Amino acid sequence: MSRAGAVIRVAPLAACALLLAGCASLQLPRFEAVLAAHDSATQALGEWCAAQGIARPATIRALADRGAAFAATPAIRQSLGVGADEPLAYRHVRLTCGNTVLSNARNWYVPARLTAEMNRTLETTDTPFGKVVTPLGFRRERLAQRRGRMAECPAATVLSHRALLRVPTGQAISLVVECYTDNNLMKRRG
């Protein structure tokens, strides 16, 4: 095969890859807008999952890594407004819609600021944190957002968020690091 023939055969593959990358890059701003419109990542992911046809029903589950432990740094404790001796809980989950992982999330939270039932649900079920604590009327305070990965995120992360969740009094209940996967950018057909 001539060199020119090889170039002609490779060109369609390169064009196809560029086209797919373009579709993903168009999806990212839309995905960011849905996340920005909600205080709850769970609610945003449910809306996104439904709109994109990722799974039916568009139910978000938190697959917890119950053996995970990640000590809270002094900076995390300061952000949450807790002393060195106050108990914190840690929850590492993969948020899924159907069988599709949409987010890998790390969550440090203050059990004393939740109800006993909320703590029990977080410790024993796959219910997402945002859904469990919705009755508290929390608001999200975005601390950082990055296209790509933050240090706490896996390599394949397309979007990273760090946020505090605060109740109406202003008291922080949780610090989250959310690592959104490229599964969010795959356009599906209804």
PDB file of C-alpha atoms in Angstrom:
ATOM      1  CA  MET A   1       0.000   0.000   0.000  1.00  0.00           C
ATOM      2  CA  SER A   2       1.307   3.439  -0.842  1.00  0.00           C
ATOM      3  CA  ARG A   3       1.888   6.085   1.745  1.00  0.00           C
ATOM      4  CA  ALA A   4      -0.876   8.207   0.232  1.00  0.00           C
ATOM      5  CA  GLY A   5      -3.307   5.269   0.553  1.00  0.00           C
ATOM      6  CA  ALA A   6      -2.514   4.949   4.251  1.00  0.00           C
ATOM      7  CA  VAL A   7      -3.199   8.621   4.825  1.00  0.00           C
ATOM      8  CA  ILE A   8      -6.546   8.393   3.055  1.00  0.00           C
ATOM      9  CA  ARG A   9      -7.611   5.409   5.159  1.00  0.00           C
ATOM     10  CA  VAL A  10      -6.557   7.022   8.452  1.00  0.00           C
ATOM     11  CA  ALA A  11      -8.159  10.372   7.714  1.00  0.00           C
ATOM     12  CA  PRO A  12     -11.764   9.123   8.133  1.00  0.00           C
ATOM     13  CA  LEU A  13     -10.861   7.650  11.532  1.00  0.00           C
ATOM     14  CA  ALA A  14      -9.282  10.923  12.651  1.00  0.00           C
ATOM     15  CA  ALA A  15     -12.307  12.866  11.398  1.00  0.00           C
ATOM     16  CA  CYS A  16     -14.624  10.542  13.296  1.00  0.00           C
ATOM     17  CA  ALA A  17     -12.608  10.998  16.507  1.00  0.00           C
ATOM     18  CA  LEU A  18     -12.740  14.793  16.116  1.00  0.00           C
ATOM     19  CA  LEU A  19     -16.485  14.638  15.546  1.00  0.00           C
ATOM     20  CA  LEU A  20     -17.016  12.569  18.715  1.00  0.00           C
ATOM     21  CA  ALA A  21     -14.789  14.919  20.734  1.00  0.00           C
ATOM     22  CA  GLY A  22     -16.830  17.845  19.416  1.00  0.00           C
ATOM     23  CA  CYS A  23     -20.078  16.227  20.577  1.00  0.00           C
ATOM     24  CA  ALA A  24     -18.612  15.691  24.038  1.00  0.00           C
ATOM     25  CA  SER A  25     -17.374  19.281  24.202  1.00  0.00           C
ATOM     26  CA  LEU A  26     -20.885  20.507  23.335  1.00  0.00           C
ATOM     27  CA  GLN A  27     -22.358  18.364  26.107  1.00  0.00           C
ATOM     28  CA  LEU A  28     -20.011  19.657  28.817  1.00  0.00           C
ATOM     29  CA  PRO A  29     -21.447  23.216  29.014  1.00  0.00           C
ATOM     30  CA  ARG A  30     -24.972  21.773  29.111  1.00  0.00           C
ATOM     31  CA  PHE A  31     -23.985  19.382  31.877  1.00  0.00           C
ATOM     32  CA  GLU A  32     -22.313  22.192  33.833  1.00  0.00           C
ATOM     33  CA  ALA A  33     -25.488  24.290  33.545  1.00  0.00           C
ATOM     34  CA  VAL A  34     -27.651  21.494  34.970  1.00  0.00           C
ATOM     35  CA  LEU A  35     -25.259  21.037  37.907  1.00  0.00           C
ATOM     36  CA  ALA A  36     -25.144  24.810  38.549  1.00  0.00           C
ATOM     37  CA  ALA A  37     -28.947  25.003  38.645  1.00  0.00           C
ATOM     38  CA  HIS A  38     -29.209  22.690  41.673  1.00  0.00           C
ATOM     39  CA  ASP A  39     -27.906  22.640  45.234  1.00  0.00           C
ATOM     40  CA  SER A  40     -28.155  18.837  45.171  1.00  0.00           C
ATOM     41  CA  ALA A  41     -25.861  16.920  42.818  1.00  0.00           C
ATOM     42  CA  THR A  42     -28.261  13.992  43.234  1.00  0.00           C
ATOM     43  CA  GLN A  43     -31.157  16.029  41.890  1.00  0.00           C
ATOM     44  CA  ALA A  44     -29.032  17.424  39.042  1.00  0.00           C
ATOM     45  CA  LEU A  45     -27.785  13.966  38.042  1.00  0.00           C
ATOM     46  CA  GLY A  46     -31.331  12.581  38.096  1.00  0.00           C
ATOM     47  CA  GLU A  47     -32.491  15.365  35.781  1.00  0.00           C
ATOM     48  CA  TRP A  48     -29.464  14.873  33.506  1.00  0.00           C
ATOM     49  CA  CYS A  49     -29.912  11.101  33.427  1.00  0.00           C
ATOM     50  CA  ALA A  50     -33.545  11.466  32.379  1.00  0.00           C
ATOM     51  CA  ALA A  51     -32.833  14.127  29.733  1.00  0.00           C
ATOM     52  CA  GLN A  52     -29.967  12.127  28.233  1.00  0.00           C
ATOM     53  CA  GLY A  53     -31.806   8.795  28.298  1.00  0.00           C
ATOM     54  CA  ILE A  54     -29.026   7.155  30.312  1.00  0.00           C
ATOM     55  CA  ALA A  55     -31.429   4.853  32.167  1.00  0.00           C
ATOM     56  CA  ARG A  56     -35.131   4.428  32.711  1.00  0.00           C
ATOM     57  CA  PRO A  57     -36.188   5.078  35.342  1.00  0.00           C
ATOM     58  CA  ALA A  58     -33.636   7.821  35.993  1.00  0.00           C
ATOM     59  CA  THR A  59     -32.947   6.794  39.595  1.00  0.00           C
ATOM     60  CA  ILE A  60     -29.660   7.843  41.189  1.00  0.00           C
ATOM     61  CA  ARG A  61     -28.043   5.353  43.572  1.00  0.00           C
ATOM     62  CA  ALA A  62     -24.955   5.803  45.738  1.00  0.00           C
ATOM     63  CA  LEU A  63     -22.837   2.669  45.598  1.00  0.00           C
ATOM     64  CA  ALA A  64     -20.866   3.078  48.797  1.00  0.00           C
ATOM     65  CA  ASP A  65     -17.353   1.816  49.400  1.00  0.00           C
ATOM     66  CA  ARG A  66     -18.048   0.952  53.031  1.00  0.00           C
ATOM     67  CA  GLY A  67     -14.419   0.060  53.743  1.00  0.00           C
ATOM     68  CA  ALA A  68     -13.082   3.394  52.498  1.00  0.00           C
ATOM     69  CA  ALA A  69     -11.386   5.673  54.975  1.00  0.00           C
ATOM     70  CA  PHE A  70      -9.877   9.025  54.211  1.00  0.00           C
ATOM     71  CA  ALA A  71      -8.898  11.102  57.214  1.00  0.00           C
ATOM     72  CA  ALA A  72     -10.123  14.662  57.318  1.00  0.00           C
ATOM     73  CA  THR A  73      -7.321  17.176  57.001  1.00  0.00           C
ATOM     74  CA  PRO A  74      -7.179  20.224  59.278  1.00  0.00           C
ATOM     75  CA  ALA A  75      -8.419  22.263  56.272  1.00  0.00           C
ATOM     76  CA  ILE A  76     -11.494  20.027  55.909  1.00  0.00           C
ATOM     77  CA  ARG A  77     -12.221  20.326  59.636  1.00  0.00           C
ATOM     78  CA  GLN A  78     -11.829  24.097  59.454  1.00  0.00           C
ATOM     79  CA  SER A  79     -14.196  24.301  56.454  1.00  0.00           C
ATOM     80  CA  LEU A  80     -16.793  22.289  58.372  1.00  0.00           C
ATOM     81  CA  GLY A  81     -16.301  24.364  61.516  1.00  0.00           C
ATOM     82  CA  VAL A  82     -15.396  21.410  63.742  1.00  0.00           C
ATOM     83  CA  GLY A  83     -12.573  20.881  66.202  1.00  0.00           C
ATOM     84  CA  ALA A  84      -9.933  18.183  66.041  1.00  0.00           C
ATOM     85  CA  ASP A  85     -11.878  15.921  68.429  1.00  0.00           C
ATOM     86  CA  GLU A  86     -15.366  16.241  66.934  1.00  0.00           C
ATOM     87  CA  PRO A  87     -16.397  13.077  65.064  1.00  0.00           C
ATOM     88  CA  LEU A  88     -16.645  13.271  61.283  1.00  0.00           C
ATOM     89  CA  ALA A  89     -17.985  10.581  59.003  1.00  0.00           C
ATOM     90  CA  TYR A  90     -16.637   9.778  55.550  1.00  0.00           C
ATOM     91  CA  ARG A  91     -18.563   8.313  52.654  1.00  0.00           C
ATOM     92  CA  HIS A  92     -17.018   7.406  49.302  1.00  0.00           C
ATOM     93  CA  VAL A  93     -19.605   6.567  46.646  1.00  0.00           C
ATOM     94  CA  ARG A  94     -20.088   6.066  42.940  1.00  0.00           C
ATOM     95  CA  LEU A  95     -23.323   7.760  41.928  1.00  0.00           C
ATOM     96  CA  THR A  96     -25.019   5.699  39.247  1.00  0.00           C
ATOM     97  CA  CYS A  97     -28.037   5.962  37.006  1.00  0.00           C
ATOM     98  CA  GLY A  98     -28.984   2.454  36.000  1.00  0.00           C
ATOM     99  CA  ASN A  99     -25.632   0.709  35.505  1.00  0.00           C
ATOM    100  CA  THR A 100     -23.826   3.875  34.424  1.00  0.00           C
ATOM    101  CA  VAL A 101     -21.411   5.578  36.844  1.00  0.00           C
ATOM    102  CA  LEU A 102     -21.901   9.344  36.590  1.00  0.00           C
ATOM    103  CA  SER A 103     -19.841  10.520  39.551  1.00  0.00           C
ATOM    104  CA  ASN A 104     -17.225   9.366  42.000  1.00  0.00           C
ATOM    105  CA  ALA A 105     -17.781  11.372  45.194  1.00  0.00           C
ATOM    106  CA  ARG A 106     -15.997  11.823  48.504  1.00  0.00           C
ATOM    107  CA  ASN A 107     -18.031  13.247  51.357  1.00  0.00           C
ATOM    108  CA  TRP A 108     -16.953  14.264  54.855  1.00  0.00           C
ATOM    109  CA  TYR A 109     -19.937  15.093  57.028  1.00  0.00           C
ATOM    110  CA  VAL A 110     -20.765  15.986  60.620  1.00  0.00           C
ATOM    111  CA  PRO A 111     -23.020  13.231  62.053  1.00  0.00           C
ATOM    112  CA  ALA A 112     -23.996  15.381  65.041  1.00  0.00           C
ATOM    113  CA  ARG A 113     -25.643  17.855  62.645  1.00  0.00           C
ATOM    114  CA  LEU A 114     -27.892  15.198  61.098  1.00  0.00           C
ATOM    115  CA  THR A 115     -30.738  13.233  62.618  1.00  0.00           C
ATOM    116  CA  ALA A 116     -30.185   9.707  63.930  1.00  0.00           C
ATOM    117  CA  GLU A 117     -32.359   8.364  61.091  1.00  0.00           C
ATOM    118  CA  MET A 118     -30.302  10.228  58.483  1.00  0.00           C
ATOM    119  CA  ASN A 119     -27.079   8.790  59.888  1.00  0.00           C
ATOM    120  CA  ARG A 120     -28.536   5.276  59.924  1.00  0.00           C
ATOM    121  CA  THR A 121     -29.691   5.635  56.287  1.00  0.00           C
ATOM    122  CA  LEU A 122     -26.260   6.865  55.182  1.00  0.00           C
ATOM    123  CA  GLU A 123     -24.521   3.989  56.979  1.00  0.00           C
ATOM    124  CA  THR A 124     -26.765   1.196  55.710  1.00  0.00           C
ATOM    125  CA  THR A 125     -28.278   2.071  52.308  1.00  0.00           C
ATOM    126  CA  ASP A 126     -27.397   3.183  48.788  1.00  0.00           C
ATOM    127  CA  THR A 127     -29.457   6.361  49.137  1.00  0.00           C
ATOM    128  CA  PRO A 128     -27.462   9.423  48.003  1.00  0.00           C
ATOM    129  CA  PHE A 129     -26.423  11.947  50.656  1.00  0.00           C
ATOM    130  CA  GLY A 130     -28.312  14.801  48.959  1.00  0.00           C
ATOM    131  CA  LYS A 131     -31.555  12.859  49.048  1.00  0.00           C
ATOM    132  CA  VAL A 132     -31.089  11.850  52.692  1.00  0.00           C
ATOM    133  CA  VAL A 133     -30.429  15.403  53.918  1.00  0.00           C
ATOM    134  CA  THR A 134     -32.996  17.199  51.719  1.00  0.00           C
ATOM    135  CA  PRO A 135     -35.308  17.804  54.735  1.00  0.00           C
ATOM    136  CA  LEU A 136     -32.583  20.040  56.221  1.00  0.00           C
ATOM    137  CA  GLY A 137     -33.041  22.559  53.377  1.00  0.00           C
ATOM    138  CA  PHE A 138     -29.324  22.706  52.584  1.00  0.00           C
ATOM    139  CA  ARG A 139     -27.662  25.047  50.120  1.00  0.00           C
ATOM    140  CA  ARG A 140     -24.488  24.398  48.147  1.00  0.00           C
ATOM    141  CA  GLU A 141     -21.529  26.734  48.495  1.00  0.00           C
ATOM    142  CA  ARG A 142     -19.250  26.052  45.543  1.00  0.00           C
ATOM    143  CA  LEU A 143     -15.621  26.260  46.611  1.00  0.00           C
ATOM    144  CA  ALA A 144     -13.953  25.116  43.379  1.00  0.00           C
ATOM    145  CA  GLN A 145     -14.826  23.820  39.939  1.00  0.00           C
ATOM    146  CA  ARG A 146     -12.462  22.513  37.295  1.00  0.00           C
ATOM    147  CA  ARG A 147     -12.849  20.994  33.879  1.00  0.00           C
ATOM    148  CA  GLY A 148     -10.816  17.846  34.271  1.00  0.00           C
ATOM    149  CA  ARG A 149      -9.638  16.340  37.521  1.00  0.00           C
ATOM    150  CA  MET A 150      -8.792  17.760  40.914  1.00  0.00           C
ATOM    151  CA  ALA A 151      -6.152  15.958  42.970  1.00  0.00           C
ATOM    152  CA  GLU A 152      -8.765  13.794  44.751  1.00  0.00           C
ATOM    153  CA  CYS A 153     -10.338  12.584  41.490  1.00  0.00           C
ATOM    154  CA  PRO A 154      -9.587   9.605  39.239  1.00  0.00           C
ATOM    155  CA  ALA A 155      -7.764  10.161  35.948  1.00  0.00           C
ATOM    156  CA  ALA A 156     -10.851   9.858  33.698  1.00  0.00           C
ATOM    157  CA  THR A 157     -12.682  12.763  35.390  1.00  0.00           C
ATOM    158  CA  VAL A 158     -14.121  15.352  32.979  1.00  0.00           C
ATOM    159  CA  LEU A 159     -15.390  17.791  35.615  1.00  0.00           C
ATOM    160  CA  SER A 160     -14.545  18.257  39.316  1.00  0.00           C
ATOM    161  CA  HIS A 161     -16.392  20.156  42.050  1.00  0.00           C
ATOM    162  CA  ARG A 162     -15.573  20.904  45.681  1.00  0.00           C
ATOM    163  CA  ALA A 163     -18.424  22.301  47.765  1.00  0.00           C
ATOM    164  CA  LEU A 164     -19.784  22.812  51.250  1.00  0.00           C
ATOM    165  CA  LEU A 165     -23.385  21.951  52.017  1.00  0.00           C
ATOM    166  CA  ARG A 166     -24.878  24.368  54.543  1.00  0.00           C
ATOM    167  CA  VAL A 167     -28.189  24.379  56.389  1.00  0.00           C
ATOM    168  CA  PRO A 168     -30.241  27.636  56.475  1.00  0.00           C
ATOM    169  CA  THR A 169     -28.451  28.804  59.657  1.00  0.00           C
ATOM    170  CA  GLY A 170     -25.178  28.783  57.701  1.00  0.00           C
ATOM    171  CA  GLN A 171     -23.727  25.820  59.551  1.00  0.00           C
ATOM    172  CA  ALA A 172     -21.831  23.394  57.297  1.00  0.00           C
ATOM    173  CA  ILE A 173     -22.966  19.774  57.355  1.00  0.00           C
ATOM    174  CA  SER A 174     -20.768  18.355  54.601  1.00  0.00           C
ATOM    175  CA  LEU A 175     -17.748  18.929  52.398  1.00  0.00           C
ATOM    176  CA  VAL A 176     -17.925  17.083  49.086  1.00  0.00           C
ATOM    177  CA  VAL A 177     -15.516  16.456  46.246  1.00  0.00           C
ATOM    178  CA  GLU A 178     -17.393  15.307  43.148  1.00  0.00           C
ATOM    179  CA  CYS A 179     -15.598  13.762  40.183  1.00  0.00           C
ATOM    180  CA  TYR A 180     -17.881  13.530  37.150  1.00  0.00           C
ATOM    181  CA  THR A 181     -17.189  10.833  34.557  1.00  0.00           C
ATOM    182  CA  ASP A 182     -17.213  11.041  30.772  1.00  0.00           C
ATOM    183  CA  ASN A 183     -20.378   8.893  30.865  1.00  0.00           C
ATOM    184  CA  ASN A 184     -22.223  12.197  31.355  1.00  0.00           C
ATOM    185  CA  LEU A 185     -21.079  13.417  27.950  1.00  0.00           C
ATOM    186  CA  MET A 186     -22.193  10.455  25.867  1.00  0.00           C
ATOM    187  CA  LYS A 187     -25.262  11.454  23.873  1.00  0.00           C
ATOM    188  CA  ARG A 188     -27.788   8.653  23.829  1.00  0.00           C
ATOM    189  CA  ARG A 189     -30.824   8.126  21.688  1.00  0.00           C
ATOM    190  CA  GLY A 190     -34.221   7.995  23.362  1.00  0.00           C
TER     191      GLY A 190
END
